[in-house]
CSV table of C-alpha atoms and ligand atoms in Angstrom, one decimal:
chain,number,residue,atom,x,y,z
A,74,MET,CA,11.2,-13.6,-6.7
A,75,LYS,CA,13.1,-13.4,-3.4
A,76,GLU,CA,13.3,-11.2,-0.4
A,77,LEU,CA,16.6,-9.2,-0.2
A,78,THR,CA,18.4,-7.4,2.6
A,79,TYR,CA,21.0,-4.7,2.2
A,80,PHE,CA,23.0,-3.5,5.2
A,81,ASN,CA,25.7,-0.7,5.2
A,82,GLY,CA,26.7,-1.1,1.6
A,83,GLU,CA,26.2,-4.8,0.8
A,84,PHE,CA,23.6,-7.4,0.3
A,85,VAL,CA,23.4,-9.9,3.2
A,86,GLU,CA,21.2,-12.9,4.0
A,87,PRO,CA,17.8,-11.9,5.3
A,88,GLY,CA,18.0,-12.1,9.1
A,89,ALA,CA,21.9,-12.1,9.0
A,90,LYS,CA,23.6,-11.5,12.3
A,91,CYS,CA,25.6,-8.4,11.4
A,92,VAL,CA,24.3,-5.7,13.8
A,93,SER,CA,26.4,-4.6,16.8
A,94,LEU,CA,24.8,-5.2,20.2
A,95,ASP,CA,25.8,-1.5,20.8
A,96,ASP,CA,23.7,-0.3,17.9
A,97,ARG,CA,21.6,2.5,19.4
A,98,GLY,CA,18.6,1.2,17.4
A,99,TYR,CA,18.9,-2.0,19.4
A,100,THR,CA,19.5,-0.5,22.8
A,101,PHE,CA,17.3,2.6,22.6
A,102,GLY,CA,15.1,2.3,19.5
A,103,ASP,CA,17.1,5.3,18.5
A,104,GLY,CA,16.5,5.5,14.7
A,105,VAL,CA,13.9,6.1,12.0
A,106,TYR,CA,12.3,4.0,9.3
A,107,GLU,CA,10.2,4.3,6.2
A,108,VAL,CA,8.0,1.9,4.2
A,109,THR,CA,7.4,2.4,0.5
A,110,ARG,CA,4.9,0.5,-1.7
A,111,VAL,CA,6.2,-1.4,-4.7
A,112,HIS,CA,3.5,-1.6,-7.4
A,113,GLU,CA,3.9,-3.1,-10.8
A,114,GLY,CA,7.7,-3.2,-10.2
A,115,ARG,CA,8.0,0.5,-9.3
A,116,CYS,CA,8.1,2.5,-6.1
A,117,PHE,CA,4.8,4.4,-5.6
A,118,ALA,CA,5.2,8.0,-4.4
A,119,PHE,CA,9.0,7.6,-3.9
A,120,SER,CA,9.7,11.3,-3.5
A,121,TYR,CA,7.1,11.6,-0.7
A,122,HIS,CA,8.6,8.8,1.2
A,123,GLN,CA,12.1,10.1,0.7
A,124,ASP,CA,11.0,13.6,1.9
A,125,ARG,CA,9.4,12.1,5.0
A,126,LEU,CA,12.4,10.0,5.8
A,127,TYR,CA,14.8,12.9,5.5
A,128,ARG,CA,12.4,15.0,7.7
A,129,SER,CA,12.4,12.3,10.3
A,130,MET,CA,16.2,12.3,10.2
A,131,ARG,CA,16.4,16.1,10.6
A,132,GLU,CA,13.9,16.0,13.5
A,133,MET,CA,16.1,13.3,15.2
A,134,ASP,CA,19.4,15.0,14.4
A,135,ILE,CA,20.6,12.0,12.4
A,136,PRO,CA,22.8,13.1,9.5
A,137,VAL,CA,21.9,12.0,5.9
A,138,ARG,CA,24.9,10.1,4.4
A,139,MET,CA,23.4,8.8,1.2
A,140,PRO,CA,22.8,11.4,-1.6
A,141,PRO,CA,19.1,11.4,-2.8
A,142,ASP,CA,20.0,10.0,-6.3
A,143,ASP,CA,21.9,7.1,-4.8
A,144,PHE,CA,19.0,6.4,-2.4
A,145,GLN,CA,16.6,6.3,-5.3
A,146,GLU,CA,18.9,4.1,-7.4
A,147,LEU,CA,19.2,1.6,-4.5
A,148,HIS,CA,15.4,1.3,-4.5
A,149,GLU,CA,15.5,0.5,-8.2
A,150,ILE,CA,18.3,-2.0,-7.8
A,151,ILE,CA,16.7,-3.9,-5.0
A,152,ILE,CA,13.4,-4.1,-6.9
A,153,GLU,CA,15.1,-5.4,-10.0
A,154,GLN,CA,17.3,-7.9,-8.2
A,155,SER,CA,14.5,-9.3,-6.1
A,156,GLY,CA,12.1,-9.7,-9.0
A,157,ILE,CA,9.3,-8.5,-6.6
A,158,THR,CA,6.6,-6.6,-8.5
A,159,GLU,CA,4.0,-6.2,-5.6
A,160,GLY,CA,5.5,-5.6,-2.3
A,161,TYR,CA,7.2,-3.0,-0.1
A,162,ILE,CA,10.6,-1.7,0.7
A,163,TYR,CA,11.6,-1.1,4.4
A,164,VAL,CA,14.4,1.3,5.1
A,165,GLN,CA,15.8,1.8,8.6
A,166,ILE,CA,18.5,4.1,9.8
A,167,THR,CA,19.8,4.0,13.3
A,168,ARG,CA,21.9,6.8,14.9
A,169,GLY,CA,24.9,4.6,15.1
A,170,VAL,CA,27.0,2.3,17.4
A,171,SER,CA,28.3,3.4,20.8
A,172,PRO,CA,28.5,2.0,24.3
A,173,ARG,CA,25.2,2.4,26.0
A,174,HIS,CA,24.8,6.0,27.2
A,175,HIS,CA,21.6,8.0,26.7
A,176,ALA,CA,23.2,11.2,25.4
A,177,TYR,CA,24.9,11.0,22.0
A,178,ASP,CA,27.8,12.7,20.4
A,179,ARG,CA,26.9,13.2,16.7
A,180,SER,CA,30.5,13.6,15.7
A,181,LYS,CA,31.4,10.1,16.9
A,182,LEU,CA,28.5,8.2,15.3
A,183,GLU,CA,28.1,6.6,11.9
A,184,PRO,CA,24.4,6.0,11.1
A,185,GLN,CA,23.6,2.3,10.3
A,186,PHE,CA,21.6,1.7,7.1
A,187,LEU,CA,19.3,-1.2,6.5
A,188,MET,CA,17.0,-1.8,3.5
A,189,SER,CA,14.9,-4.8,2.7
A,190,ILE,CA,12.3,-5.8,0.1
A,191,HIS,CA,9.3,-8.0,0.8
A,192,PRO,CA,6.3,-9.3,-1.3
A,193,VAL,CA,2.7,-8.5,-0.3
A,194,ASP,CA,0.0,-11.0,-0.7
A,195,MET,CA,-2.4,-9.3,-3.1
A,196,ASP,CA,-5.3,-11.6,-2.3
A,197,GLU,CA,-5.0,-10.5,1.3
A,198,VAL,CA,-4.8,-6.8,0.2
A,199,ASN,CA,-7.8,-7.2,-2.1
A,200,ARG,CA,-9.9,-8.8,0.7
A,201,LEU,CA,-9.6,-5.6,2.7
A,202,ALA,CA,-12.1,-4.0,0.3
A,203,ASP,CA,-14.8,-6.2,2.0
A,204,GLY,CA,-14.3,-4.2,5.2
A,205,VAL,CA,-12.3,-4.7,8.4
A,206,LYS,CA,-12.9,-4.5,12.2
A,207,ALA,CA,-11.4,-1.8,14.4
A,208,ILE,CA,-11.3,-1.3,18.2
A,209,THR,CA,-10.7,1.9,20.1
A,210,LEU,CA,-7.8,2.1,22.6
A,211,PRO,CA,-6.1,4.9,24.5
A,212,ASP,CA,-3.3,6.6,22.7
A,213,GLU,CA,-0.4,6.0,25.0
A,214,ARG,CA,2.4,7.1,22.6
A,215,TRP,CA,4.7,10.0,23.0
A,216,ALA,CA,3.8,13.5,21.7
A,217,ARG,CA,6.0,13.4,18.5
A,218,VAL,CA,4.5,10.5,16.5
A,219,ASP,CA,4.8,12.7,13.4
A,220,ILE,CA,8.5,11.4,13.4
A,221,LYS,CA,8.6,7.8,12.1
A,222,THR,CA,10.9,6.5,14.8
A,223,LEU,CA,11.7,2.9,15.7
A,224,ASN,CA,10.2,3.4,19.1
A,225,LEU,CA,7.0,1.5,18.4
A,226,VAL,CA,6.3,-0.2,21.7
A,227,PRO,CA,2.8,1.4,22.2
A,228,ASN,CA,1.9,0.5,18.6
A,229,VAL,CA,3.1,-3.1,19.1
A,230,LEU,CA,1.0,-3.5,22.2
A,231,ALA,CA,-2.1,-1.8,20.6
A,232,GLN,CA,-1.8,-3.8,17.4
A,233,THR,CA,-1.5,-7.1,19.3
A,234,LYS,CA,-4.6,-6.3,21.3
A,235,ALA,CA,-6.4,-5.4,18.1
A,236,GLU,CA,-5.4,-8.5,16.2
A,237,LYS,CA,-6.3,-10.7,19.1
A,238,LYS,CA,-9.8,-9.3,18.7
A,239,GLY,CA,-9.8,-10.0,15.0
A,240,ALA,CA,-9.4,-6.3,14.1
A,241,TYR,CA,-7.2,-4.8,11.4
A,242,ALA,CA,-5.9,-2.1,13.7
A,243,ALA,CA,-6.7,-0.1,16.8
A,244,ILE,CA,-8.1,3.4,16.6
A,245,TYR,CA,-6.4,5.7,19.2
A,246,LEU,CA,-8.1,8.1,21.5
A,247,ARG,CA,-5.9,10.8,23.1
A,248,ASP,CA,-7.8,12.9,25.7
A,249,GLY,CA,-11.0,11.9,24.1
A,250,ILE,CA,-9.9,12.9,20.6
A,251,CYS,CA,-9.5,10.3,17.8
A,252,THR,CA,-6.0,10.6,16.4
A,253,GLU,CA,-5.1,7.7,14.1
A,254,GLY,CA,-4.8,4.0,13.9
A,255,SER,CA,-2.0,1.8,15.3
A,256,THR,CA,-0.7,1.2,11.8
A,257,SER,CA,-2.9,3.6,9.7
A,258,ASN,CA,-4.5,7.0,9.5
A,259,VAL,CA,-8.3,7.2,10.3
A,260,PHE,CA,-11.0,9.0,8.4
A,261,VAL,CA,-14.7,9.4,9.2
A,262,VAL,CA,-17.5,10.2,6.7
A,263,LYS,CA,-20.5,12.2,8.0
A,264,ASP,CA,-23.2,13.6,5.8
A,265,GLY,CA,-20.9,13.2,2.7
A,266,ILE,CA,-18.0,15.1,4.2
A,267,ILE,CA,-14.8,13.4,5.3
A,268,TYR,CA,-13.0,14.2,8.5
A,269,THR,CA,-9.5,13.4,9.6
A,270,HIS,CA,-7.2,14.5,12.4
A,271,PRO,CA,-5.0,17.5,11.4
A,272,ALA,CA,-1.4,16.6,10.5
A,273,ASP,CA,0.2,17.9,13.7
A,274,HIS,CA,2.5,16.1,16.2
A,275,PHE,CA,-0.2,13.7,17.3
A,276,ILE,CA,-0.4,11.7,14.0
A,277,LEU,CA,1.9,10.3,11.4
A,278,LYS,CA,1.4,12.3,8.2
A,279,GLY,CA,0.6,9.2,6.2
A,280,ILE,CA,1.5,9.3,2.5
A,281,THR,CA,-1.8,7.5,1.7
A,282,ARG,CA,-3.6,10.1,3.8
A,283,GLN,CA,-1.9,12.8,1.8
A,284,MET,CA,-3.0,11.1,-1.5
A,285,VAL,CA,-6.6,11.0,-0.2
A,286,VAL,CA,-6.6,14.6,1.0
A,287,THR,CA,-4.8,16.3,-1.9
A,288,LYS,CA,-5.6,14.1,-4.9
A,289,VAL,CA,-8.3,11.5,-4.6
A,290,ALA,CA,-11.0,13.3,-2.7
A,291,PRO,CA,-10.6,16.6,-4.7
A,292,SER,CA,-10.8,14.6,-8.0
A,293,LEU,CA,-14.1,13.1,-6.8
A,294,GLY,CA,-15.5,16.4,-5.6
A,295,ILE,CA,-15.6,15.2,-2.0
A,296,THR,CA,-14.9,17.7,0.8
A,297,VAL,CA,-12.2,16.8,3.4
A,298,LEU,CA,-11.9,18.6,6.7
A,299,GLU,CA,-8.7,18.2,8.7
A,300,LYS,CA,-10.3,18.7,12.0
A,301,GLU,CA,-10.3,17.0,15.4
A,302,PHE,CA,-13.3,14.8,16.3
A,303,ASP,CA,-14.1,12.8,19.4
A,304,LYS,CA,-15.2,9.2,20.2
A,305,GLU,CA,-18.9,10.1,20.0
A,306,PHE,CA,-18.4,11.5,16.5
A,307,LEU,CA,-16.5,8.4,15.5
A,308,ALA,CA,-19.1,6.1,17.0
A,309,ASN,CA,-21.9,7.9,15.1
A,310,ALA,CA,-20.0,8.0,11.7
A,311,ASP,CA,-21.8,7.1,8.5
A,312,GLU,CA,-18.5,5.5,7.4
A,313,ILE,CA,-15.0,5.0,8.8
A,314,PHE,CA,-11.9,4.1,6.8
A,315,PHE,CA,-8.2,3.5,7.4
A,316,SER,CA,-5.4,4.5,5.0
A,317,ASP,CA,-2.0,3.1,4.8
A,318,THR,CA,0.8,2.2,2.3
A,319,ILE,CA,0.1,-1.5,2.1
A,320,GLY,CA,-3.7,-1.6,2.2
A,321,GLY,CA,-4.6,1.7,0.5
A,322,VAL,CA,-8.1,2.9,1.5
A,323,ILE,CA,-9.7,0.3,3.8
A,324,PRO,CA,-13.3,0.5,4.9
A,325,VAL,CA,-14.0,-0.2,8.5
A,326,THR,CA,-17.3,-2.1,9.0
A,327,THR,CA,-17.2,-2.8,12.7
A,328,LEU,CA,-16.1,-0.5,15.5
A,329,ASP,CA,-15.9,-2.0,19.0
A,330,ARG,CA,-18.1,-4.8,17.9
A,331,GLN,CA,-20.8,-2.4,16.6
A,332,PRO,CA,-21.6,-2.1,12.9
A,333,VAL,CA,-20.4,1.1,11.3
A,334,GLY,CA,-23.4,2.5,9.3
A,335,ASP,CA,-25.2,-0.6,7.8
A,336,GLY,CA,-22.1,-2.8,8.6
A,337,LYS,CA,-21.1,-2.8,4.9
A,338,PRO,CA,-18.2,-0.9,3.2
A,339,GLY,CA,-19.6,2.6,2.7
A,340,LYS,CA,-20.1,4.2,-0.7
A,341,VAL,CA,-17.8,7.1,-0.1
A,342,SER,CA,-15.0,4.8,1.2
A,343,GLN,CA,-15.5,2.6,-1.9
A,344,ARG,CA,-15.2,5.5,-4.3
A,345,LEU,CA,-12.1,6.7,-2.5
A,346,ALA,CA,-10.6,3.2,-2.5
A,347,ASP,CA,-11.2,3.0,-6.3
A,348,GLY,CA,-9.8,6.5,-6.8
A,349,TYR,CA,-6.7,5.7,-4.8
A,350,ASN,CA,-6.1,2.4,-6.7
A,351,LYS,CA,-6.3,4.5,-9.9
A,352,VAL,CA,-3.6,6.9,-8.7
A,353,LEU,CA,-1.6,3.8,-7.6
A,354,ASP,CA,-1.9,2.3,-11.1
A,355,GLU,CA,-1.0,5.6,-12.8
A,356,GLY,CA,2.1,5.7,-10.7
A,357,LEU,CA,3.7,8.8,-9.0
A,358,ALA,CA,7.3,9.7,-8.7
B,258,PMP,N1,-0.1,6.0,11.2
B,258,PMP,C1,0.7,5.1,11.7
B,258,PMP,C2,0.8,5.0,13.2
B,258,PMP,C3,1.4,4.2,10.8
B,258,PMP,O1,2.2,3.3,11.3
B,258,PMP,C4,1.2,4.3,9.4
B,258,PMP,C5,2.0,3.4,8.5
B,258,PMP,N2,1.8,2.1,8.6
B,258,PMP,C6,0.3,5.3,8.9
B,258,PMP,C7,-0.3,6.1,9.8
B,258,PMP,C8,0.0,5.4,7.5
B,258,PMP,O2,1.1,6.0,6.8
B,258,PMP,P1,1.3,5.7,5.3
B,258,PMP,O3,0.1,6.0,4.5
B,258,PMP,O4,2.5,6.5,4.9
B,258,PMP,O5,1.6,4.2,5.2
């Protein structure tokens, strides 16, 4: 089992020095990325991740050079050659290489393609089921976080603050409204109903969130409302949970050092976590 890196058409050493200093990803964070879970040696929900990546590229006016079939095949090749069965694939596409100037000329740029595969520590993932801490922080990101761009500075700062406090992630508040986490989507359970921020420009439309909303909750007969809620609603939740590609459905047991509910993973969160793991085991194209 080994980590592999692929850059612009060839496998290179992980961390190899092959990126131009004029790459707009390096100078401006001008690019997009995607993270897909590998489970039992297969990509989970590949088509969802591919669609989201292509959407991010369209929104950013970055042309798609690789045909969808080749893109999928490359995922299969990198999994096979790495021997990684539980992990994730990172894909990054920057706008291209040109002397530093804010405005770009699409006709003169060739997007730069990076892909890498990494194992996940399943013991660490399984431990998340015991519940995690979260802290609230102001959402200081730009107003198009639905695009998965490389510009992650506010997330980097928020996540570092969160981890310094022993939290899994921060929960963002924008003008008093709870949007999402620094690396995950956020759900609240109140009186048996689950609430999550609508998938507009203020959150990333997480694939795990999408699984919870469209597959897992309906299969368990649990109502989901995609509706805004504020800090007070969050603080008075019966349960809170995060969702993301690596961790799945993750119960939050402490919010800003206060216990959520009785301070143990909530029943609804646990049912959804089990339901999500079932979908993951069944696999999805
Ligand atoms: N929101 C943010 C800000 C994220 O970075 C992520 C991904 N880590 C998510 C939500 C969850 O998205 P997904 O379920 O597709 O991993």
